[in-house]
mmCIF file of C-alpha atoms and ligand atoms in Angstrom:
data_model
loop_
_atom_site.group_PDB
_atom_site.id
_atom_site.type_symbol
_atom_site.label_atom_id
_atom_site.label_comp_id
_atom_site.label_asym_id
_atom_site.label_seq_id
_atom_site.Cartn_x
_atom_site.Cartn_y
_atom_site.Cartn_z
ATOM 1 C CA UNK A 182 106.791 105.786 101.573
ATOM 2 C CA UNK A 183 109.754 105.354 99.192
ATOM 3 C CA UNK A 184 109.073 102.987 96.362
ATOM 4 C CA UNK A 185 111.616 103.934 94.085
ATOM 5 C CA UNK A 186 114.514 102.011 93.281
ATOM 6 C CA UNK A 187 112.903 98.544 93.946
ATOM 7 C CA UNK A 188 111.242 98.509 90.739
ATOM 8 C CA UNK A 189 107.607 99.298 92.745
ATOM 9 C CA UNK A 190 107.445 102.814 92.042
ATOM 10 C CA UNK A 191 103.947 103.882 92.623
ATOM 11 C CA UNK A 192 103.026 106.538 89.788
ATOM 12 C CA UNK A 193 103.560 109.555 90.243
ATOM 13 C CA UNK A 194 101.790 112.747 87.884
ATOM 14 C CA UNK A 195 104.887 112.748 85.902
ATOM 15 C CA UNK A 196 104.016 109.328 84.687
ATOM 16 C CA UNK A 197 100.571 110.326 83.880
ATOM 17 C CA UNK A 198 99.568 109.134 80.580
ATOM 18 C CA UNK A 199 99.307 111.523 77.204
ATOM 19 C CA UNK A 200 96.267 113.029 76.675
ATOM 20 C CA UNK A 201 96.058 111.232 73.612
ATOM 21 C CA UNK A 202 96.892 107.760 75.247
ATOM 22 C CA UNK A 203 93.589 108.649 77.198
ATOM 23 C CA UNK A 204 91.616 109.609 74.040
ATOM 24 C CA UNK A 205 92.238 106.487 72.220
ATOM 25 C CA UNK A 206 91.475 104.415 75.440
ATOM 26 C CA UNK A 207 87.971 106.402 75.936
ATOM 27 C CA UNK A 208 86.842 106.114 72.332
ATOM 28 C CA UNK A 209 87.230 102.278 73.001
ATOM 29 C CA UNK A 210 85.231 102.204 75.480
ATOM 30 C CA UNK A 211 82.724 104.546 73.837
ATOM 31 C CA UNK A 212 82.543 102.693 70.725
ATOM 32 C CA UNK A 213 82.388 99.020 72.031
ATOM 33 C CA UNK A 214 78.928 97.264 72.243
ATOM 34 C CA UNK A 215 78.155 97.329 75.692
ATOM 35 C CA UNK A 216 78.680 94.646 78.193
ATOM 36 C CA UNK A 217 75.019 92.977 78.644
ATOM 37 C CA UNK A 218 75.637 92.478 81.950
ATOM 38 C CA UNK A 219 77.553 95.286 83.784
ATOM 39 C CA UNK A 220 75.034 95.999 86.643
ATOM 40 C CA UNK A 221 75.142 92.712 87.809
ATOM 41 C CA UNK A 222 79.124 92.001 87.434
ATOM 42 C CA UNK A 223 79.285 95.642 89.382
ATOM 43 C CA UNK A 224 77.584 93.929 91.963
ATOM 44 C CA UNK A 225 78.781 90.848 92.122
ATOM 45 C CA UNK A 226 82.356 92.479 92.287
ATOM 46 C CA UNK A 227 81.335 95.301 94.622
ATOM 47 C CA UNK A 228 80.203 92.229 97.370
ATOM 48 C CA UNK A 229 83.424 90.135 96.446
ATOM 49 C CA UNK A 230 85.474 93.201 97.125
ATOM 50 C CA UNK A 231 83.533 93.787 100.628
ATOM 51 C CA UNK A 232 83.412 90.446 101.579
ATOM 52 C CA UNK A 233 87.544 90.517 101.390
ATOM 53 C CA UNK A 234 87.498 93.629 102.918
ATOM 54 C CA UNK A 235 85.604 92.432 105.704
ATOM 55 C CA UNK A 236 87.876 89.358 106.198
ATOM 56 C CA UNK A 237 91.100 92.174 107.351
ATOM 57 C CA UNK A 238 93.402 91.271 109.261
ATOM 58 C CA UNK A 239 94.906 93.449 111.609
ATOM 59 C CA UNK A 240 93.022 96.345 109.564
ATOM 60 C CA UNK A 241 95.098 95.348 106.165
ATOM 61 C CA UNK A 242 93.271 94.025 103.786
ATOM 62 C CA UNK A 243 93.188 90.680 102.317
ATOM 63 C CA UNK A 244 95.151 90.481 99.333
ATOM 64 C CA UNK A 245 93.206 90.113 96.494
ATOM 65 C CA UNK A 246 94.695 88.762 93.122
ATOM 66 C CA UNK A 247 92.858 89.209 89.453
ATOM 67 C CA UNK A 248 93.920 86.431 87.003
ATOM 68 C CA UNK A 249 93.653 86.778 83.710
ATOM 69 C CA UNK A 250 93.121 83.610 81.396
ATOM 70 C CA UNK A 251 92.620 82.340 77.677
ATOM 71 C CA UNK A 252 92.819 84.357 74.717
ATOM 72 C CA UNK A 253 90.242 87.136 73.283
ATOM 73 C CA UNK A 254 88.669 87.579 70.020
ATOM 74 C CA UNK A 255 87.946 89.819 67.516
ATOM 75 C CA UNK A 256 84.684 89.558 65.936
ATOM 76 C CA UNK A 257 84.551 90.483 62.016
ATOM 77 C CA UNK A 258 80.901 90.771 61.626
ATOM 78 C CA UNK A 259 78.555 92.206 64.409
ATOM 79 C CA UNK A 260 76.107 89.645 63.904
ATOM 80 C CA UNK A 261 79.704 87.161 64.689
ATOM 81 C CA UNK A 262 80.211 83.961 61.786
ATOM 82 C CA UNK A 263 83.774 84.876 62.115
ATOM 83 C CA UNK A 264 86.260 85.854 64.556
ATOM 84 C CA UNK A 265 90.156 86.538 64.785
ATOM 85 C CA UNK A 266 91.547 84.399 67.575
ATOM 86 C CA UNK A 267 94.925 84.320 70.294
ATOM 87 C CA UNK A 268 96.231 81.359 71.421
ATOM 88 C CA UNK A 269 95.667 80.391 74.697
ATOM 89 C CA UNK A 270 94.207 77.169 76.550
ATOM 90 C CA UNK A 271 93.820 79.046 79.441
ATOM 91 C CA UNK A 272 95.872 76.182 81.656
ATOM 92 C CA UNK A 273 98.112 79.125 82.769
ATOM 93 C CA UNK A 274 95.753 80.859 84.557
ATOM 94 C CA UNK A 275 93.747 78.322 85.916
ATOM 95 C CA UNK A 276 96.288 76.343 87.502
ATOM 96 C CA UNK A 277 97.514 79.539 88.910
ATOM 97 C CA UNK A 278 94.255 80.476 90.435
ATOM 98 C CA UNK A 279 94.387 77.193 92.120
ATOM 99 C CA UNK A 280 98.223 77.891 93.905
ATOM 100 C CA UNK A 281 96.671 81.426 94.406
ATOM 101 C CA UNK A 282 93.637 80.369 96.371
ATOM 102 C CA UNK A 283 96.163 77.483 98.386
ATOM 103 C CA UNK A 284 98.418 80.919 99.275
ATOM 104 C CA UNK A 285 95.285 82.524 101.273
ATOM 105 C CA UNK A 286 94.836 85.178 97.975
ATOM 106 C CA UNK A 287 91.212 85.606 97.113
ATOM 107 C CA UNK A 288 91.059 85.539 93.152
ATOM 108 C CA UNK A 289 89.094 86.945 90.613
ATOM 109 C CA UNK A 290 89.359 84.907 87.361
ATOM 110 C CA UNK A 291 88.250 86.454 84.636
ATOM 111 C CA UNK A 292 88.840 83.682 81.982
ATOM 112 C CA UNK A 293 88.095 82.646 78.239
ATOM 113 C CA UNK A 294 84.384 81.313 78.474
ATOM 114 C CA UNK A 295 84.749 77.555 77.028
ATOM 115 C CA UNK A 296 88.910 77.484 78.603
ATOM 116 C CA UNK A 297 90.651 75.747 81.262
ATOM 117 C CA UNK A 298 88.940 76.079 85.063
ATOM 118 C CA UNK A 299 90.584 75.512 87.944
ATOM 119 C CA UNK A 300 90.484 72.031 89.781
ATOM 120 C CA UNK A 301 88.959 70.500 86.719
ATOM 121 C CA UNK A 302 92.741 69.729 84.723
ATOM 122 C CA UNK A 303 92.417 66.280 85.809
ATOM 123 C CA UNK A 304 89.174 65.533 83.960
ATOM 124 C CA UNK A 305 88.916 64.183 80.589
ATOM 125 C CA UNK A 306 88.645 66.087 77.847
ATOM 126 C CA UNK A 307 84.673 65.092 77.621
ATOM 127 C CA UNK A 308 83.373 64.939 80.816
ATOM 128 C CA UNK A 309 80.214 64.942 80.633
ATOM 129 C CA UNK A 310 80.227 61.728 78.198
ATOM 130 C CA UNK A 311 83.487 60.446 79.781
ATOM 131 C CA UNK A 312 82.437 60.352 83.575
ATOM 132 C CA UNK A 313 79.322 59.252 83.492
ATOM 133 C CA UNK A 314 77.118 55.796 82.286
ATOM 134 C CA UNK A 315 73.932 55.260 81.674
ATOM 135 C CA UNK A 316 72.645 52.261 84.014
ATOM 136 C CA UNK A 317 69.984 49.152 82.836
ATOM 137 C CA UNK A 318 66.925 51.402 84.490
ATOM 138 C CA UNK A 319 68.015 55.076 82.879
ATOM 139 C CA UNK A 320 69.585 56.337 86.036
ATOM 140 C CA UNK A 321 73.019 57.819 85.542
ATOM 141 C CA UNK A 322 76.016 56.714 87.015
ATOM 142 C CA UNK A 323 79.310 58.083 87.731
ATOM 143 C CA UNK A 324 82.246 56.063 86.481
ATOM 144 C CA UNK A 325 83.966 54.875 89.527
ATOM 145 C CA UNK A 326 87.574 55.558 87.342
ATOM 146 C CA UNK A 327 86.718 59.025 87.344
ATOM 147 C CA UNK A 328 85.218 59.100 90.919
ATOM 148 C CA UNK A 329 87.574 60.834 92.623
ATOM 149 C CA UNK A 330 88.677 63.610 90.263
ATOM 150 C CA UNK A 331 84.913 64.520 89.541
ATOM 151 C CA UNK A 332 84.281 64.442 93.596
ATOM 152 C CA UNK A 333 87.633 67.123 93.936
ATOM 153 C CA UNK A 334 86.649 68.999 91.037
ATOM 154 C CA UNK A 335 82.722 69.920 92.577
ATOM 155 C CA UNK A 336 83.352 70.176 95.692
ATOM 156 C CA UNK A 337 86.900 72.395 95.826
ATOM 157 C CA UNK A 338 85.046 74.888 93.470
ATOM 158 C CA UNK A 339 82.064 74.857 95.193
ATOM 159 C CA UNK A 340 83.589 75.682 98.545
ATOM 160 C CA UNK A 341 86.015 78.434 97.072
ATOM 161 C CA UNK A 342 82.790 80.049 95.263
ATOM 162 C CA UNK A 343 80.684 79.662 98.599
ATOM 163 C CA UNK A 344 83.270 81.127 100.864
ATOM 164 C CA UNK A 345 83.718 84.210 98.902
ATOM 165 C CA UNK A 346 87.008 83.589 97.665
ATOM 166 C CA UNK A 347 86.794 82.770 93.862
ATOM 167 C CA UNK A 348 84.727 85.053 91.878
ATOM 168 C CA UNK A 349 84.624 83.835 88.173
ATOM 169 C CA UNK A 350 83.934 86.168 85.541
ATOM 170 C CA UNK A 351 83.123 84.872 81.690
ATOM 171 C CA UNK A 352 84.925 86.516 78.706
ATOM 172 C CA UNK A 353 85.029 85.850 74.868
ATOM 173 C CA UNK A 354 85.503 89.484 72.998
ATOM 174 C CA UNK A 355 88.172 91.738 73.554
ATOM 175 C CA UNK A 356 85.610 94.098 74.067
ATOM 176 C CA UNK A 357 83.753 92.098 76.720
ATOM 177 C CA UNK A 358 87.493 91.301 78.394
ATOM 178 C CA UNK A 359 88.798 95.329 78.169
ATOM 179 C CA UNK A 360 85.580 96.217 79.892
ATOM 180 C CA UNK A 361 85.351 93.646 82.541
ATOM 181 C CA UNK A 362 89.056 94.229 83.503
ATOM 182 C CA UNK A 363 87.860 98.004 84.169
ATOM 183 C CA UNK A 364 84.977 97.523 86.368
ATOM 184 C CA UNK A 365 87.723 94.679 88.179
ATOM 185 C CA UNK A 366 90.178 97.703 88.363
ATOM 186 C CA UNK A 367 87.529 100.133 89.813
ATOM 187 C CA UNK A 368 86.648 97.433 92.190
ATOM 188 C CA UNK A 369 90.280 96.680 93.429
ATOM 189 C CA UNK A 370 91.798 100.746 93.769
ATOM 190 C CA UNK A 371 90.863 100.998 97.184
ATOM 191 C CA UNK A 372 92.910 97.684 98.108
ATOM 192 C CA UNK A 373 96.046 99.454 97.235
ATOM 193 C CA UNK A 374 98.893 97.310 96.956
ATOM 194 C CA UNK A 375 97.258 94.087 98.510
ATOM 195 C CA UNK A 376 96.015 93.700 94.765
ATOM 196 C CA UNK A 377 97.692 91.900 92.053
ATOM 197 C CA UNK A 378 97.251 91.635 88.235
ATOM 198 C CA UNK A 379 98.013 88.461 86.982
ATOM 199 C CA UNK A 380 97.514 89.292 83.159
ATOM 200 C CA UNK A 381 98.333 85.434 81.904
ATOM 201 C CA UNK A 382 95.718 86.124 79.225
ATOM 202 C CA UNK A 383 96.176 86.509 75.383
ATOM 203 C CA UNK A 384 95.107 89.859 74.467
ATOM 204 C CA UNK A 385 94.304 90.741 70.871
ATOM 205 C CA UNK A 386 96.651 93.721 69.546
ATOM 206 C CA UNK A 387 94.301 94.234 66.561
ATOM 207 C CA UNK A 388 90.292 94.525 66.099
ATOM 208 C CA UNK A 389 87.597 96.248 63.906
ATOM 209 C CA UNK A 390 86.322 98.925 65.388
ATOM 210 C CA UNK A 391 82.554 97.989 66.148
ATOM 211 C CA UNK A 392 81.430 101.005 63.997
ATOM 212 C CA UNK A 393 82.858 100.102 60.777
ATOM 213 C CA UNK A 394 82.205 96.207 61.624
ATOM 214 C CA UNK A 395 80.149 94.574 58.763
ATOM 215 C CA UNK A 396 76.521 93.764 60.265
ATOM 216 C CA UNK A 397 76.124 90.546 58.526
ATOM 217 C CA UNK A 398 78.295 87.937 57.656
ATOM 218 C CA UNK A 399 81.007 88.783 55.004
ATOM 219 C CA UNK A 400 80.130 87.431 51.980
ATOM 220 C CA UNK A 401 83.198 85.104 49.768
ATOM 221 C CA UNK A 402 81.216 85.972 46.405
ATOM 222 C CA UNK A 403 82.739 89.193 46.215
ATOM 223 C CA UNK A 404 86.554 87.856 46.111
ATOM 224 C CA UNK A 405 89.765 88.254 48.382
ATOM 225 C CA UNK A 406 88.755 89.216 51.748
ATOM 226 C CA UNK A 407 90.874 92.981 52.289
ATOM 227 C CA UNK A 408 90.553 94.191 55.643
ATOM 228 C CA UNK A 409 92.411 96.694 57.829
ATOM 229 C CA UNK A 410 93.034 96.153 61.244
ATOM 230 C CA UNK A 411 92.983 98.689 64.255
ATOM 231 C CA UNK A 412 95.330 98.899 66.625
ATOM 232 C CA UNK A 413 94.017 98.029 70.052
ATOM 233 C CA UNK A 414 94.630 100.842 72.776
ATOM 234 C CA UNK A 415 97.568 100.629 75.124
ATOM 235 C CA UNK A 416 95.342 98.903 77.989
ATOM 236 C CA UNK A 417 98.140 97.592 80.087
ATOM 237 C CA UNK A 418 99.295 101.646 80.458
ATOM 238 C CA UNK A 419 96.396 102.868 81.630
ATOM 239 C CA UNK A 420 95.117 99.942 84.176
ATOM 240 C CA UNK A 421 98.735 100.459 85.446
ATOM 241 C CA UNK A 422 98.635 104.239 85.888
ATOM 242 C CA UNK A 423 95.089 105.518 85.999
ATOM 243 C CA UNK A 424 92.973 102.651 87.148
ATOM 244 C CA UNK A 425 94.417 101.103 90.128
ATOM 245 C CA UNK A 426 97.688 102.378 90.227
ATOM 246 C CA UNK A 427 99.167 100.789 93.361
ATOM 247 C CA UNK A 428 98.113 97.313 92.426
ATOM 248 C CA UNK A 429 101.297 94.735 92.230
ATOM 249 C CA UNK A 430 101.262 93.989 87.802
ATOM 250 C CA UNK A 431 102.934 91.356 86.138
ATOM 251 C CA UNK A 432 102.088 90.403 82.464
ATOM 252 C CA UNK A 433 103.295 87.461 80.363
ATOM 253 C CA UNK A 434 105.327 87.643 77.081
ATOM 254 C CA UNK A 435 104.954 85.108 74.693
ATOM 255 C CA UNK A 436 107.116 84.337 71.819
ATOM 256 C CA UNK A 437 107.893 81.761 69.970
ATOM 257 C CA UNK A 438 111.595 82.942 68.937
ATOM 258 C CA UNK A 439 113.490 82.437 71.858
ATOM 259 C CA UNK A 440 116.240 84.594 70.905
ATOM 260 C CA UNK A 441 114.506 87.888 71.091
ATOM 261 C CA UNK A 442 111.969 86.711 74.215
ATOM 262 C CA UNK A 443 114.518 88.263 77.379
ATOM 263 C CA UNK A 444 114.490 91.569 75.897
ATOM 264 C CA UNK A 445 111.006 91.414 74.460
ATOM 265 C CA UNK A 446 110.037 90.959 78.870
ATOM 266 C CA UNK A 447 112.505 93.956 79.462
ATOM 267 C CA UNK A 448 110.897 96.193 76.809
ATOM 268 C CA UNK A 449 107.258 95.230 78.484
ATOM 269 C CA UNK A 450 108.904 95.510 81.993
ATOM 270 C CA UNK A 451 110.166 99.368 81.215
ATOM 271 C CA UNK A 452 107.204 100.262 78.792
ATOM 272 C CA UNK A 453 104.481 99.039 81.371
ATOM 273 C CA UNK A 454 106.218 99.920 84.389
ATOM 274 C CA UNK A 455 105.521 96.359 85.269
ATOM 275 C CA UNK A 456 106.555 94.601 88.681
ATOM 276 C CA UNK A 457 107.358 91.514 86.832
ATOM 277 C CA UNK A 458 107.294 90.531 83.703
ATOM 278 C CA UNK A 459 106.981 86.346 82.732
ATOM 279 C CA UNK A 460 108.741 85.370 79.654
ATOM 280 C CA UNK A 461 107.685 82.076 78.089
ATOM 281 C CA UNK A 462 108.361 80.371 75.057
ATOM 282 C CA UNK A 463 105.582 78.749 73.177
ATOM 283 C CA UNK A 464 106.857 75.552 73.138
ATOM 284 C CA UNK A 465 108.566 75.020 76.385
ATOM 285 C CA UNK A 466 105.726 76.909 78.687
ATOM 286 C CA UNK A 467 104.722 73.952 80.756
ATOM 287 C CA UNK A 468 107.915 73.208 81.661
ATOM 288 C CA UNK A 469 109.921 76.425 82.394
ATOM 289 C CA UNK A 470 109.555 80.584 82.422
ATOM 290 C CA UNK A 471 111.410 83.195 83.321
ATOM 291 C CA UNK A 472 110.422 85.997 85.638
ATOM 292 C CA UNK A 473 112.201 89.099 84.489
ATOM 293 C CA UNK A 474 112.044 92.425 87.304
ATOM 294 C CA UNK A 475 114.038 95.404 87.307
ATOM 295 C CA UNK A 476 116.964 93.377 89.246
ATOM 296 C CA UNK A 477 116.944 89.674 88.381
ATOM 297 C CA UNK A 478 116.359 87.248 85.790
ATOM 298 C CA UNK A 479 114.842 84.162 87.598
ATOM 299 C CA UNK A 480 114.393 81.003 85.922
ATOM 300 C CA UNK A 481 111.414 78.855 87.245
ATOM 301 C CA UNK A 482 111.061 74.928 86.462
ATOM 302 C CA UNK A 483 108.488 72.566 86.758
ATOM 303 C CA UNK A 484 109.953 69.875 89.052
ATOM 304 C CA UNK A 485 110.205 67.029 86.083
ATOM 305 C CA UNK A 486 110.757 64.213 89.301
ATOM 306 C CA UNK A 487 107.381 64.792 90.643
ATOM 307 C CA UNK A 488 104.419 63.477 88.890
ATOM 308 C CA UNK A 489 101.720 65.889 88.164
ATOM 309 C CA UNK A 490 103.943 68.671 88.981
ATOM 310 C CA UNK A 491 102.926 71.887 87.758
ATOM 311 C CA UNK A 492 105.642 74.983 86.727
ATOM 312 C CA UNK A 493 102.351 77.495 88.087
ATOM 313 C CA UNK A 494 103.491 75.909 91.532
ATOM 314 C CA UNK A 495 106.989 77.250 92.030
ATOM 315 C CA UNK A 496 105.959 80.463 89.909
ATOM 316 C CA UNK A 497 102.895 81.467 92.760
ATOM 317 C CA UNK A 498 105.170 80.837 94.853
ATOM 318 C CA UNK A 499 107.651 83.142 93.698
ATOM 319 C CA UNK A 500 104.664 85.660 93.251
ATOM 320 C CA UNK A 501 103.745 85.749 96.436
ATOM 321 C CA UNK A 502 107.370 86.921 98.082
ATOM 322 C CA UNK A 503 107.768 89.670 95.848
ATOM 323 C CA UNK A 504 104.226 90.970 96.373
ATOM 324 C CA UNK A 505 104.944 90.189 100.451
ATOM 325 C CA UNK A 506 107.854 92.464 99.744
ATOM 326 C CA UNK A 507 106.197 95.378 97.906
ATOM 327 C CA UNK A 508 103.901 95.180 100.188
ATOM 328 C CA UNK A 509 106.064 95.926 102.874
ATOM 329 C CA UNK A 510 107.845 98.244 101.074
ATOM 330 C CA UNK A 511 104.700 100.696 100.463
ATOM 331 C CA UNK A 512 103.590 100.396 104.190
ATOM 332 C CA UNK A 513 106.974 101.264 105.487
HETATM 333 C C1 LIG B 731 101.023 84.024 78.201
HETATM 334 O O1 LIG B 731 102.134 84.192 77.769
HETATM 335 C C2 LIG B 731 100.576 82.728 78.852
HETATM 336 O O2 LIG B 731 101.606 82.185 79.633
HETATM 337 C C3 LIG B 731 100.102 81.686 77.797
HETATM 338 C C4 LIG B 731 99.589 80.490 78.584
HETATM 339 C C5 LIG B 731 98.986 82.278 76.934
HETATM 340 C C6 LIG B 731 101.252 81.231 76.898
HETATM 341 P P1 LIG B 731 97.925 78.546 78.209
HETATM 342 O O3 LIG B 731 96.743 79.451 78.482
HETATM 343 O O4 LIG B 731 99.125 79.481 77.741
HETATM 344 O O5 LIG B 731 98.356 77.812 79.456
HETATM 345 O O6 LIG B 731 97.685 77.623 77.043
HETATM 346 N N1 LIG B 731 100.089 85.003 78.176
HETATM 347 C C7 LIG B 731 100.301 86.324 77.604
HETATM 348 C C8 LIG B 731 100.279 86.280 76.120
HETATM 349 C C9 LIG B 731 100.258 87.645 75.494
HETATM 350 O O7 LIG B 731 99.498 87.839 74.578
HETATM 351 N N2 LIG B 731 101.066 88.579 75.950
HETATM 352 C C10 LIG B 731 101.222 89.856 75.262
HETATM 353 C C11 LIG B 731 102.483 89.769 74.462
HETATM 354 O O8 LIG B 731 103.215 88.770 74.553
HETATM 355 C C12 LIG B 731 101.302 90.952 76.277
HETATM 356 S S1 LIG B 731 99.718 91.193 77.037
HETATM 357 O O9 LIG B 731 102.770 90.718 73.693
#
């Protein structure tokens, strides 16, 4: 099994993380309120995960793909008035889900609660007071201009959901996202490299350490607000090389300076040992990106002459080769 030299190394213990890499990641996790419903997302993954499993073919197993969506918070007060918040719709990773699911991946989105879902981009921004009327006799109507789209929207969701193929799991915290992403991890080792992380979503770098969080809200009486951030642990280092190390990563880098963005994505690339790295600028993201690995720069456009036409299309697409080819490259 060679791996090196196609930038799909596997890790190896000479990549194994500092001891102190691990400490900062573990007093996280210790200090973090805890997730108020782990037994039942354990579950809930755990049958996912089997259900895939199950579906093998020719004894490999189906390729499963994690996508990450919307941005994370930090709360500044335990009992939460205020929070710090990343921008992200969560369009990225929704639309991607849906190109995903079209490619035969099963998908785990673990998205912003309140963001972007997939097959719903074409509704209004209201939906619920948009799409529907309220007839003469109090019996509520659909429009029929919105027929269609609300018809695609139900029932394509529905059907992923029912045939076992779209798990979605709700985030808001970066403590509730940190902790789902490691039970997702756990559940996805033992698919080796038929997994992918798709990390599209905004990750806080700073947060208040639950323990020294103010209980109630912050009070403006008693002047200036002073407040010192933590740093948040290296996450992406140690899903990458303790959690499910053969898993197929690519993150996103967002700036909004396009002249230090290409070797902003290298840095990540190297630093991560990421597969691929996506570079987007914040102002051109819907129409163009460009997927940095170890031996190309590939830029990937939106095709502007179709209407509708997404830039997540072309970019799954391009996903899905190179993970064909790892892959192949790890079963060789
Ligand atoms: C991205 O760069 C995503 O493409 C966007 C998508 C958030 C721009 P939307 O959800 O936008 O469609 O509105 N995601 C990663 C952003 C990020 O925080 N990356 C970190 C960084 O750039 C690395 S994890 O440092």
């Amino acid at each position: 099994m060679d791996l090196k030299g196609f930038g799909m190394d596997a890790v190896d213990d000479a990549d194994k993380l500092p001891e102190t890499a691990i400490n900062e990641v573990t007093s996280f996790f210790e200090s973090a309120p805890p997730l108020t419903d782990a037994a039942e997302t354990e579950i809930c993954l755990k049958e996912f995960v089997d259900r895939n499993t199950s579906l093998s073919v020719n004894g490999k197993a189906n390729r499963v793909v994690c996508v990450t969506s919307g941005g994370t918070t930090v709360p500044l007060e335990k009992q939460c008035v205020r929070y710090i918040d990343n921008f992200a719709s969560g369009h990225r990773g929704a639309a991607s889900t849906e190109y995903f699911l079209k490619a035969g991946y099963s998908v785990i989105f673990l998205y912003r609660r309140g963001g972007c879902q997939p097959f719903c981009s074409l509704l209004p921004d209201d939906p619920l007071l948009e799409c529907f009327t309220v007839a003469d006799d109090s019996i509520i109507e659909m429009d029929p201009l919105h027929a269609e789209t609300v018809k695609k929207a139900i029932t394509e969701t529905r059907a992923a959901v029912a045939d076992g193929i779209l798990l979605k799991l709700p985030f808001t915290t970066i403590f509730e996202y940190l902790q789902i992403l490691q039970l997702i991890s756990a559940s996805l080792r033992g698919l080796g490299p038929s997994a992918i992380f798709y990390l599209a979503a905004a990750v806080s770098d700073f947060y208040v350490p639950w323990e020294s969080m103010a209980l109630h809200k912050i009070q403006s009486a008693s002047g200036p607000l002073d407040m010192r951030l933590a740093q948040v642990p290296k996450m992406l280092s140690v899903l990458r090389n303790e959690w499910a190390p053969m898993a197929f990563y690519i993150s996103f880098k967002l700036e909004t300076d396009k002249d230090i963005l290409l070797a902003k994505a290298d840095m990540a690339l190297k630093k991560y040992k990421m597969h691929m790295v996506i570079a987007n600028e914040l102002s051109t993201r819907k129409e163009e990106v460009i997927v940095v690995t170890e031996q190309e720069k590939v830029t990937v456009r939106r095709d502007s002459t179709q209407a509708g036409a997404e830039v997540e299309c072309p970019l799954v697409e391009l996903v899905v080769d190179r993970h064909s080819a790892y892959i192949k490259k790890v079963d060789a």
